[in-house]
Tab-separated table of C-alpha atoms in Angstrom:
chain	number	residue	atom	x	y	z
A	1	UNK	CA	-49.208	-50.543	-27.294
A	2	UNK	CA	-47.530	-49.818	-30.626
A	3	UNK	CA	-45.956	-46.021	-31.111
A	4	UNK	CA	-46.913	-44.569	-34.504
A	5	UNK	CA	-44.336	-41.142	-35.188
A	6	UNK	CA	-45.731	-38.596	-38.252
A	7	UNK	CA	-44.265	-36.086	-39.124
A	8	UNK	CA	-46.390	-34.041	-42.240
A	9	UNK	CA	-46.277	-30.694	-43.401
A	10	UNK	CA	-48.727	-27.484	-41.702
A	11	UNK	CA	-50.613	-27.795	-44.555
A	12	UNK	CA	-50.372	-32.271	-44.730
A	13	UNK	CA	-50.843	-32.678	-40.685
A	14	UNK	CA	-53.774	-29.976	-41.219
A	15	UNK	CA	-54.982	-31.656	-43.642
A	16	UNK	CA	-55.130	-35.431	-41.643
A	17	UNK	CA	-56.003	-33.720	-38.608
A	18	UNK	CA	-54.284	-37.290	-37.013
A	19	UNK	CA	-55.121	-36.149	-33.636
A	20	UNK	CA	-59.093	-35.984	-34.846
A	21	UNK	CA	-59.444	-40.149	-35.273
A	22	UNK	CA	-56.922	-40.886	-31.734
A	23	UNK	CA	-59.703	-43.153	-29.960
A	24	UNK	CA	-59.751	-44.760	-32.796
A	25	UNK	CA	-55.932	-45.893	-33.258
A	26	UNK	CA	-55.365	-46.690	-29.322
A	27	UNK	CA	-58.424	-49.086	-30.422
A	28	UNK	CA	-56.093	-50.978	-32.693
A	29	UNK	CA	-53.134	-50.192	-30.517
A	30	UNK	CA	-51.361	-47.811	-32.343
A	31	UNK	CA	-50.187	-44.835	-30.324
A	32	UNK	CA	-49.911	-41.649	-32.764
A	33	UNK	CA	-46.735	-39.716	-31.475
A	34	UNK	CA	-46.274	-36.045	-33.442
A	35	UNK	CA	-43.096	-36.551	-34.450
A	36	UNK	CA	-40.533	-32.472	-33.481
A	37	UNK	CA	-37.791	-32.777	-36.346
A	38	UNK	CA	-35.860	-30.136	-34.275
A	39	UNK	CA	-35.078	-32.315	-31.775
A	40	UNK	CA	-33.715	-36.375	-31.479
A	41	UNK	CA	-35.933	-38.863	-32.273
A	42	UNK	CA	-34.387	-41.141	-29.571
A	43	UNK	CA	-35.739	-38.131	-27.196
A	44	UNK	CA	-39.310	-39.236	-27.772
A	45	UNK	CA	-39.216	-42.705	-29.036
A	46	UNK	CA	-39.262	-45.740	-29.359
A	47	UNK	CA	-40.701	-45.974	-31.767
A	48	UNK	CA	-42.110	-49.392	-34.140
A	49	UNK	CA	-43.194	-47.108	-36.772
A	50	UNK	CA	-42.690	-43.505	-38.820
A	51	UNK	CA	-45.328	-42.258	-41.259
A	52	UNK	CA	-43.589	-39.324	-43.156
A	53	UNK	CA	-43.828	-36.896	-46.398
A	54	UNK	CA	-41.058	-36.162	-45.185
A	55	UNK	CA	-40.539	-34.709	-49.317
A	56	UNK	CA	-40.886	-31.513	-48.922
A	57	UNK	CA	-37.893	-30.801	-46.148
A	58	UNK	CA	-36.162	-33.362	-48.583
A	59	UNK	CA	-35.841	-30.981	-51.170
A	60	UNK	CA	-35.289	-28.305	-48.821
A	61	UNK	CA	-32.840	-29.175	-47.957
A	62	UNK	CA	-31.298	-29.947	-51.256
A	63	UNK	CA	-31.527	-26.521	-51.570
A	64	UNK	CA	-28.821	-26.153	-49.005
A	65	UNK	CA	-31.490	-25.373	-46.351
A	66	UNK	CA	-29.082	-26.365	-43.134
A	67	UNK	CA	-32.294	-25.993	-40.679
A	68	UNK	CA	-33.732	-28.317	-42.845
A	69	UNK	CA	-30.932	-30.621	-43.084
A	70	UNK	CA	-30.526	-30.824	-39.264
A	71	UNK	CA	-34.039	-31.491	-39.229
A	72	UNK	CA	-33.953	-34.316	-42.211
A	73	UNK	CA	-30.763	-35.329	-40.016
A	74	UNK	CA	-32.687	-36.655	-37.074
A	75	UNK	CA	-34.852	-39.003	-38.906
A	76	UNK	CA	-32.252	-40.023	-40.337
A	77	UNK	CA	-29.968	-40.997	-37.428
A	78	UNK	CA	-33.040	-42.524	-35.607
A	79	UNK	CA	-34.176	-44.617	-38.336
A	80	UNK	CA	-29.587	-45.574	-38.818
A	81	UNK	CA	-29.776	-46.987	-35.130
A	82	UNK	CA	-32.836	-48.187	-35.215
A	83	UNK	CA	-33.690	-50.480	-38.214
A	84	UNK	CA	-36.263	-52.693	-36.632
A	85	UNK	CA	-38.865	-48.993	-37.059
A	86	UNK	CA	-41.103	-50.042	-39.644
A	87	UNK	CA	-40.723	-46.789	-42.311
A	88	UNK	CA	-43.372	-45.394	-44.692
A	89	UNK	CA	-42.885	-44.479	-47.240
A	90	UNK	CA	-38.304	-45.753	-47.433
A	91	UNK	CA	-36.583	-42.268	-48.112
A	92	UNK	CA	-34.577	-43.236	-51.162
A	93	UNK	CA	-38.269	-44.512	-52.109
A	94	UNK	CA	-38.841	-41.481	-52.083
A	95	UNK	CA	-36.042	-38.875	-52.919
A	96	UNK	CA	-36.639	-41.277	-56.820
A	97	UNK	CA	-39.825	-39.564	-57.264
A	98	UNK	CA	-38.526	-35.898	-56.115
A	99	UNK	CA	-37.070	-35.410	-59.572
A	100	UNK	CA	-39.798	-35.746	-62.632
A	101	UNK	CA	-36.986	-36.854	-65.156
A	102	UNK	CA	-35.296	-39.045	-62.512
A	103	UNK	CA	-39.240	-40.559	-61.693
A	104	UNK	CA	-40.010	-41.017	-65.765
A	105	UNK	CA	-36.776	-42.708	-66.725
A	106	UNK	CA	-37.400	-44.884	-64.042
A	107	UNK	CA	-40.725	-46.264	-65.376
A	108	UNK	CA	-39.288	-46.212	-68.971
A	109	UNK	CA	-36.770	-48.857	-68.140
A	110	UNK	CA	-38.103	-50.622	-66.403
A	111	UNK	CA	-39.055	-54.909	-67.681
A	112	UNK	CA	-42.356	-53.955	-65.607
A	113	UNK	CA	-43.695	-52.157	-68.881
A	114	UNK	CA	-41.534	-52.580	-71.272
A	115	UNK	CA	-43.231	-55.325	-72.952
A	116	UNK	CA	-46.802	-53.903	-71.518
A	117	UNK	CA	-47.932	-52.328	-75.208
A	118	UNK	CA	-51.477	-51.356	-73.860
A	119	UNK	CA	-48.726	-48.116	-71.202
A	120	UNK	CA	-46.618	-45.816	-72.149
A	121	UNK	CA	-44.423	-42.579	-71.047
A	122	UNK	CA	-45.634	-40.568	-73.689
A	123	UNK	CA	-41.542	-39.379	-74.854
A	124	UNK	CA	-40.043	-36.731	-72.901
A	125	UNK	CA	-36.738	-35.144	-72.481
A	126	UNK	CA	-34.657	-32.380	-70.319
A	127	UNK	CA	-34.264	-29.590	-71.597
A	128	UNK	CA	-31.547	-27.321	-68.751
A	129	UNK	CA	-29.978	-24.656	-71.207
A	130	UNK	CA	-32.081	-22.314	-73.106
A	131	UNK	CA	-29.992	-22.353	-75.981
A	132	UNK	CA	-32.745	-22.429	-78.791
A	133	UNK	CA	-30.512	-24.961	-81.645
A	134	UNK	CA	-29.031	-27.575	-78.071
A	135	UNK	CA	-33.155	-28.089	-76.825
A	136	UNK	CA	-34.220	-28.542	-80.453
A	137	UNK	CA	-31.672	-31.166	-81.331
A	138	UNK	CA	-32.328	-32.725	-77.867
A	139	UNK	CA	-36.165	-32.635	-78.064
A	140	UNK	CA	-36.037	-34.566	-82.200
A	141	UNK	CA	-33.566	-37.401	-80.340
A	142	UNK	CA	-35.928	-37.711	-77.823
A	143	UNK	CA	-39.224	-38.077	-80.089
A	144	UNK	CA	-40.725	-35.132	-78.079
A	145	UNK	CA	-43.309	-33.861	-80.798
A	146	UNK	CA	-45.084	-30.102	-80.131
A	147	UNK	CA	-48.003	-30.048	-78.548
A	148	UNK	CA	-45.807	-30.319	-75.401
A	149	UNK	CA	-46.094	-30.459	-72.489
A	150	UNK	CA	-43.414	-28.343	-69.820
A	151	UNK	CA	-43.397	-28.996	-66.638
A	152	UNK	CA	-40.385	-28.133	-63.752
A	153	UNK	CA	-37.417	-31.549	-62.573
A	154	UNK	CA	-38.602	-30.222	-59.243
A	155	UNK	CA	-41.615	-32.819	-58.450
A	156	UNK	CA	-42.134	-32.154	-54.699
A	157	UNK	CA	-41.643	-29.310	-52.067
A	158	UNK	CA	-41.842	-25.613	-53.491
A	159	UNK	CA	-44.245	-23.764	-55.022
A	160	UNK	CA	-43.223	-24.104	-58.639
A	161	UNK	CA	-43.125	-27.812	-58.174
A	162	UNK	CA	-47.337	-27.520	-59.836
A	163	UNK	CA	-45.974	-24.452	-63.053
A	164	UNK	CA	-46.174	-25.821	-66.166
A	165	UNK	CA	-46.542	-25.295	-69.463
A	166	UNK	CA	-48.066	-26.382	-72.853
A	167	UNK	CA	-46.295	-25.904	-76.191
A	168	UNK	CA	-46.632	-25.213	-79.026
A	169	UNK	CA	-44.026	-24.373	-80.809
A	170	UNK	CA	-40.055	-23.074	-80.925
A	171	UNK	CA	-40.805	-20.223	-80.865
A	172	UNK	CA	-42.694	-20.569	-77.684
A	173	UNK	CA	-39.461	-22.581	-75.682
A	174	UNK	CA	-38.567	-19.151	-75.753
A	175	UNK	CA	-40.704	-18.983	-72.721
A	176	UNK	CA	-40.053	-21.256	-70.653
A	177	UNK	CA	-37.317	-21.610	-68.222
A	178	UNK	CA	-34.918	-24.366	-67.488
A	179	UNK	CA	-33.889	-26.821	-66.048
A	180	UNK	CA	-37.182	-28.756	-67.060
A	181	UNK	CA	-38.847	-31.693	-68.104
A	182	UNK	CA	-40.994	-31.154	-72.428
A	183	UNK	CA	-43.203	-34.076	-73.120
A	184	UNK	CA	-44.991	-34.506	-75.243
A	185	UNK	CA	-49.502	-34.020	-75.200
A	186	UNK	CA	-51.056	-36.482	-75.335
A	187	UNK	CA	-54.450	-36.821	-76.314
A	188	UNK	CA	-56.884	-37.795	-73.896
A	189	UNK	CA	-60.651	-36.361	-74.295
A	190	UNK	CA	-60.280	-34.417	-70.914
A	191	UNK	CA	-60.805	-36.894	-68.424
A	192	UNK	CA	-57.927	-38.274	-65.618
A	193	UNK	CA	-57.822	-40.677	-64.109
A	194	UNK	CA	-56.259	-40.978	-60.649
A	195	UNK	CA	-54.998	-44.237	-58.899
A	196	UNK	CA	-54.585	-44.125	-55.300
A	197	UNK	CA	-52.469	-46.268	-53.948
A	198	UNK	CA	-52.298	-47.742	-50.078
A	199	UNK	CA	-50.611	-51.239	-49.378
A	200	UNK	CA	-51.863	-53.030	-52.284
A	201	UNK	CA	-55.279	-51.906	-52.288
A	202	UNK	CA	-55.716	-49.619	-55.471
A	203	UNK	CA	-58.485	-46.563	-55.351
A	204	UNK	CA	-59.742	-44.759	-58.871
A	205	UNK	CA	-61.056	-41.467	-59.508
A	206	UNK	CA	-61.539	-39.996	-62.422
A	207	UNK	CA	-61.220	-36.064	-63.115
A	208	UNK	CA	-61.511	-33.483	-65.611
A	209	UNK	CA	-58.933	-32.751	-67.519
A	210	UNK	CA	-57.081	-30.889	-69.906
A	211	UNK	CA	-59.134	-29.979	-73.515
A	212	UNK	CA	-57.189	-31.592	-77.021
A	213	UNK	CA	-55.336	-29.682	-78.464
A	214	UNK	CA	-52.975	-29.722	-81.542
A	215	UNK	CA	-49.903	-28.570	-82.867
A	216	UNK	CA	-49.741	-24.783	-84.658
A	217	UNK	CA	-48.882	-21.251	-84.262
A	218	UNK	CA	-50.419	-20.500	-81.287
A	219	UNK	CA	-49.399	-18.883	-77.844
A	220	UNK	CA	-47.917	-20.538	-75.345
A	221	UNK	CA	-50.519	-21.698	-72.576
A	222	UNK	CA	-49.252	-20.658	-69.152
A	223	UNK	CA	-51.556	-22.607	-65.258
A	224	UNK	CA	-50.680	-23.088	-61.724
A	225	UNK	CA	-52.345	-26.402	-60.870
A	226	UNK	CA	-52.829	-25.312	-57.596
A	227	UNK	CA	-55.947	-22.362	-59.093
A	228	UNK	CA	-57.006	-24.830	-62.141
A	229	UNK	CA	-57.164	-28.832	-60.916
A	230	UNK	CA	-58.859	-28.614	-57.147
A	231	UNK	CA	-62.524	-29.783	-55.767
A	232	UNK	CA	-65.618	-28.478	-57.148
A	233	UNK	CA	-63.787	-25.755	-59.464
A	234	UNK	CA	-64.053	-25.648	-63.156
A	235	UNK	CA	-61.627	-23.931	-66.205
A	236	UNK	CA	-61.943	-22.938	-69.921
A	237	UNK	CA	-59.357	-25.547	-70.640
A	238	UNK	CA	-61.051	-28.878	-68.780
A	239	UNK	CA	-64.086	-27.820	-71.962
A	240	UNK	CA	-63.879	-30.122	-75.600
A	241	UNK	CA	-63.704	-28.322	-77.759
A	242	UNK	CA	-67.087	-28.712	-80.673
A	243	UNK	CA	-65.206	-31.888	-83.264
A	244	UNK	CA	-63.905	-33.504	-80.233
A	245	UNK	CA	-67.239	-33.843	-78.441
A	246	UNK	CA	-68.896	-36.264	-80.796
A	247	UNK	CA	-65.799	-39.230	-80.599
A	248	UNK	CA	-66.969	-41.722	-77.990
A	249	UNK	CA	-66.459	-41.416	-75.012
A	250	UNK	CA	-63.019	-43.468	-73.025
A	251	UNK	CA	-63.615	-45.917	-71.264
A	252	UNK	CA	-61.057	-47.238	-68.953
A	253	UNK	CA	-60.802	-51.258	-67.906
A	254	UNK	CA	-60.501	-50.040	-63.865
A	255	UNK	CA	-58.599	-53.698	-62.986
A	256	UNK	CA	-55.628	-52.607	-66.093
A	257	UNK	CA	-55.430	-49.435	-63.499
A	258	UNK	CA	-54.801	-51.367	-60.694
A	259	UNK	CA	-52.342	-53.307	-62.192
A	260	UNK	CA	-50.397	-50.646	-63.532
A	261	UNK	CA	-50.705	-49.280	-59.545
A	262	UNK	CA	-49.148	-52.816	-58.459
A	263	UNK	CA	-46.282	-51.990	-61.019
A	264	UNK	CA	-45.868	-49.197	-60.079
A	265	UNK	CA	-45.353	-50.146	-56.265
A	266	UNK	CA	-42.628	-52.709	-57.708
A	267	UNK	CA	-40.853	-50.431	-59.360
A	268	UNK	CA	-40.514	-47.193	-56.736
A	269	UNK	CA	-40.683	-49.688	-53.229
A	270	UNK	CA	-43.775	-47.375	-52.560
A	271	UNK	CA	-47.048	-47.962	-51.143
A	272	UNK	CA	-48.671	-44.459	-50.193
A	273	UNK	CA	-48.800	-43.004	-53.438
A	274	UNK	CA	-50.784	-41.956	-56.666
A	275	UNK	CA	-50.659	-41.964	-60.008
A	276	UNK	CA	-51.889	-39.441	-62.361
A	277	UNK	CA	-53.063	-41.844	-65.798
A	278	UNK	CA	-54.430	-40.264	-69.025
A	279	UNK	CA	-55.623	-42.616	-72.460
A	280	UNK	CA	-54.668	-42.281	-75.448
A	281	UNK	CA	-58.264	-40.274	-77.393
A	282	UNK	CA	-56.908	-42.163	-80.321
A	283	UNK	CA	-54.959	-45.209	-79.562
A	284	UNK	CA	-57.033	-46.364	-76.182
A	285	UNK	CA	-53.681	-46.577	-75.022
A	286	UNK	CA	-53.437	-45.841	-71.458
A	287	UNK	CA	-50.527	-43.524	-70.463
A	288	UNK	CA	-48.798	-41.990	-67.205
A	289	UNK	CA	-47.542	-38.815	-66.642
A	290	UNK	CA	-47.364	-38.469	-63.002
A	291	UNK	CA	-46.425	-39.970	-59.886
A	292	UNK	CA	-46.400	-38.387	-56.525
A	293	UNK	CA	-45.585	-39.320	-52.515
A	294	UNK	CA	-48.017	-39.843	-50.557
A	295	UNK	CA	-50.869	-37.288	-52.358
A	296	UNK	CA	-54.146	-36.320	-50.743
A	297	UNK	CA	-56.600	-38.854	-50.961
A	298	UNK	CA	-59.504	-36.055	-51.355
A	299	UNK	CA	-61.309	-38.448	-53.245
A	300	UNK	CA	-60.818	-41.724	-51.110
A	301	UNK	CA	-64.224	-42.015	-48.749
A	302	UNK	CA	-62.598	-41.670	-45.293
A	303	UNK	CA	-59.404	-42.204	-45.436
A	304	UNK	CA	-58.008	-42.358	-41.928
A	305	UNK	CA	-59.525	-45.516	-41.366
A	306	UNK	CA	-57.759	-46.897	-44.762
A	307	UNK	CA	-55.031	-45.176	-43.415
A	308	UNK	CA	-55.363	-47.430	-40.210
A	309	UNK	CA	-56.265	-50.704	-41.658
A	310	UNK	CA	-52.669	-50.517	-43.674
A	311	UNK	CA	-49.673	-49.049	-40.836
A	312	UNK	CA	-52.156	-51.978	-38.590
A	313	UNK	CA	-51.381	-54.792	-40.868
A	314	UNK	CA	-48.151	-53.090	-41.394
A	315	UNK	CA	-47.476	-52.646	-37.866
A	316	UNK	CA	-48.629	-56.443	-36.932
A	317	UNK	CA	-47.351	-58.372	-39.951
A	318	UNK	CA	-43.349	-59.799	-39.129
A	319	UNK	CA	-40.609	-57.460	-40.265
A	320	UNK	CA	-38.313	-56.909	-43.347
A	321	UNK	CA	-34.637	-57.673	-43.197
A	322	UNK	CA	-33.638	-54.160	-43.091
A	323	UNK	CA	-30.269	-53.021	-44.018
A	324	UNK	CA	-29.276	-48.482	-43.244
A	325	UNK	CA	-27.197	-47.233	-45.999
A	326	UNK	CA	-24.202	-45.150	-44.905
A	327	UNK	CA	-26.197	-42.202	-45.478
A	328	UNK	CA	-28.718	-42.520	-42.396
A	329	UNK	CA	-30.984	-43.825	-45.194
A	330	UNK	CA	-33.375	-46.586	-44.815
A	331	UNK	CA	-34.091	-49.633	-47.712
A	332	UNK	CA	-34.953	-53.198	-47.824
A	333	UNK	CA	-32.740	-55.423	-48.854
A	334	UNK	CA	-32.646	-55.624	-52.963
A	335	UNK	CA	-34.623	-52.706	-53.187
A	336	UNK	CA	-33.905	-49.696	-55.811
A	337	UNK	CA	-30.922	-47.815	-55.052
A	338	UNK	CA	-31.255	-43.967	-53.870
A	339	UNK	CA	-30.326	-41.342	-56.597
A	340	UNK	CA	-28.148	-39.583	-54.802
A	341	UNK	CA	-27.518	-37.759	-58.657
A	342	UNK	CA	-31.162	-36.698	-58.596
A	343	UNK	CA	-31.087	-35.126	-54.682
A	344	UNK	CA	-27.904	-33.139	-55.973
A	345	UNK	CA	-30.236	-31.359	-58.839
A	346	UNK	CA	-32.905	-29.448	-56.762
A	347	UNK	CA	-30.932	-27.168	-55.239
A	348	UNK	CA	-30.934	-25.061	-58.592
A	349	UNK	CA	-35.210	-26.428	-59.194
A	350	UNK	CA	-35.748	-24.572	-56.058
A	351	UNK	CA	-34.051	-21.373	-56.295
A	352	UNK	CA	-34.658	-20.820	-59.932
A	353	UNK	CA	-31.507	-21.046	-61.224
A	354	UNK	CA	-30.334	-22.428	-64.606
A	355	UNK	CA	-27.634	-25.014	-63.686
A	356	UNK	CA	-27.124	-27.352	-66.394
A	357	UNK	CA	-26.971	-30.963	-66.010
A	358	UNK	CA	-26.553	-32.999	-69.347
A	359	UNK	CA	-29.554	-35.895	-69.375
A	360	UNK	CA	-31.628	-37.095	-72.131
A	361	UNK	CA	-33.760	-40.440	-71.936
A	362	UNK	CA	-33.402	-42.104	-73.753
A	363	UNK	CA	-47.331	-60.276	-56.419
A	364	UNK	CA	-50.280	-58.363	-54.648
A	365	UNK	CA	-53.645	-59.063	-54.672
A	366	UNK	CA	-55.585	-56.250	-56.063
A	367	UNK	CA	-58.584	-56.949	-53.363
A	368	UNK	CA	-59.926	-54.045	-53.587
A	369	UNK	CA	-61.263	-52.152	-56.814
A	370	UNK	CA	-63.343	-48.773	-56.126
A	371	UNK	CA	-64.750	-46.300	-58.796
A	372	UNK	CA	-66.009	-42.254	-57.804
A	373	UNK	CA	-68.214	-40.599	-59.399
A	374	UNK	CA	-66.516	-37.790	-61.607
A	375	UNK	CA	-65.016	-33.827	-60.377
A	376	UNK	CA	-64.585	-31.521	-61.032
A	377	UNK	CA	-60.681	-30.374	-61.516
A	378	UNK	CA	-58.010	-30.238	-64.121
A	379	UNK	CA	-55.109	-32.546	-65.051
A	380	UNK	CA	-51.522	-30.811	-63.606
A	381	UNK	CA	-50.400	-29.327	-66.650
A	382	UNK	CA	-50.127	-26.144	-65.122
A	383	UNK	CA	-47.593	-23.455	-65.400
A	384	UNK	CA	-45.565	-19.885	-63.940
A	385	UNK	CA	-42.569	-21.617	-63.705
A	386	UNK	CA	-42.308	-19.805	-66.792
A	387	UNK	CA	-42.195	-16.082	-68.753
A	388	UNK	CA	-45.605	-14.675	-69.605
A	389	UNK	CA	-47.913	-12.302	-68.209
A	390	UNK	CA	-49.578	-15.195	-65.923
A	391	UNK	CA	-45.617	-15.941	-63.962
A	392	UNK	CA	-44.193	-15.685	-61.143
A	393	UNK	CA	-40.855	-17.332	-60.489
A	394	UNK	CA	-40.636	-17.146	-56.767
A	395	UNK	CA	-37.254	-15.114	-55.360
A	396	UNK	CA	-35.009	-16.764	-52.890
A	397	UNK	CA	-36.986	-14.855	-49.793
A	398	UNK	CA	-40.383	-16.205	-51.152
A	399	UNK	CA	-38.884	-19.853	-50.821
A	400	UNK	CA	-37.525	-19.069	-47.047
A	401	UNK	CA	-40.514	-17.906	-46.364
A	402	UNK	CA	-42.534	-21.578	-47.948
A	403	UNK	CA	-39.786	-23.981	-45.817
A	404	UNK	CA	-40.958	-21.653	-42.836
A	405	UNK	CA	-44.442	-22.053	-42.824
A	406	UNK	CA	-43.223	-25.787	-43.523
A	407	UNK	CA	-41.227	-26.786	-40.883
A	408	UNK	CA	-42.944	-24.537	-37.836
A	409	UNK	CA	-45.910	-25.578	-35.040
A	410	UNK	CA	-45.051	-28.669	-35.642
A	411	UNK	CA	-43.331	-30.006	-31.603
């Protein structure tokens, strides 16, 4: 019997509800053990593998929360002293997805995409100052064009990561809080494609998204993705204007999307992730707009069984050569190094401070393709990290309460 330790936030723990599938796991030879990160893991082990979404905990540790730092240290200490333990996914690869600017830059600079004219990353730049002249210069240098989508630099670990804005003019830049990533908005006929990866299997879900927008003297649009992008909901921002309805519907190549997922897996050394992709309504090219570690897999039928199949394969496979680094992180030998600068920068993001940093952007088998029916939801262009009527920047107390909700009751 193999022992699988797991840790998720309270919300994700309830959603996955792995104990409900305990008999299925035991039948496959896997014992489930929920980790108590408040205690050394050696007292709870040994573990053949650790399954986690430690992104929230990492973000709070980087923000200076001592409890989160100790909890994370307990996990890292075990990983460091037990290199034979499989970690899904490696902590350095998770950290690379915590910062939006970092993940966009890694995709942009990857040789896997530079020669693929069908796939691109919309132009982007990180804005760290409220100075209009500075931001105007940086947007021009990065060739970011209006309208622009402004997203918090932090991609996981805080409610702030879901609060975004669409800015139409230079005047709208004064509505923003910093740091944030500004990205050219690509018209895509209100249609988004979500790639869910589980190892070398890729599942494609089609979702409604934001309607087409055009540059003009319009007020900044603020919204929160958690309020408008859930399944079953509808929103006026997802309804195409009459003129845009006359355009031909976008029909993606499902194999192309799966191949894109395979490439992202190689870039980030990640097995459990989601990619948000849209198709440019003018050129039909595929634009990558977000990457998430261990997403909700809402549209994947019977996800616990899919996950179990993947975990069984990983536990039965011969372990790879693993090297612990000096921080207790585990990475596969030869894989991408962890960008420590992205972790340092999460503190001002979480606390909504304005400490500036100057950065300007410069073979698996595709053996499972599944198409899903369209569901109500919306591409994550939302906000209230920003000023405005719907704005609500988290206070330190709110962040503390959020952290406590994440860490309590996981023993």
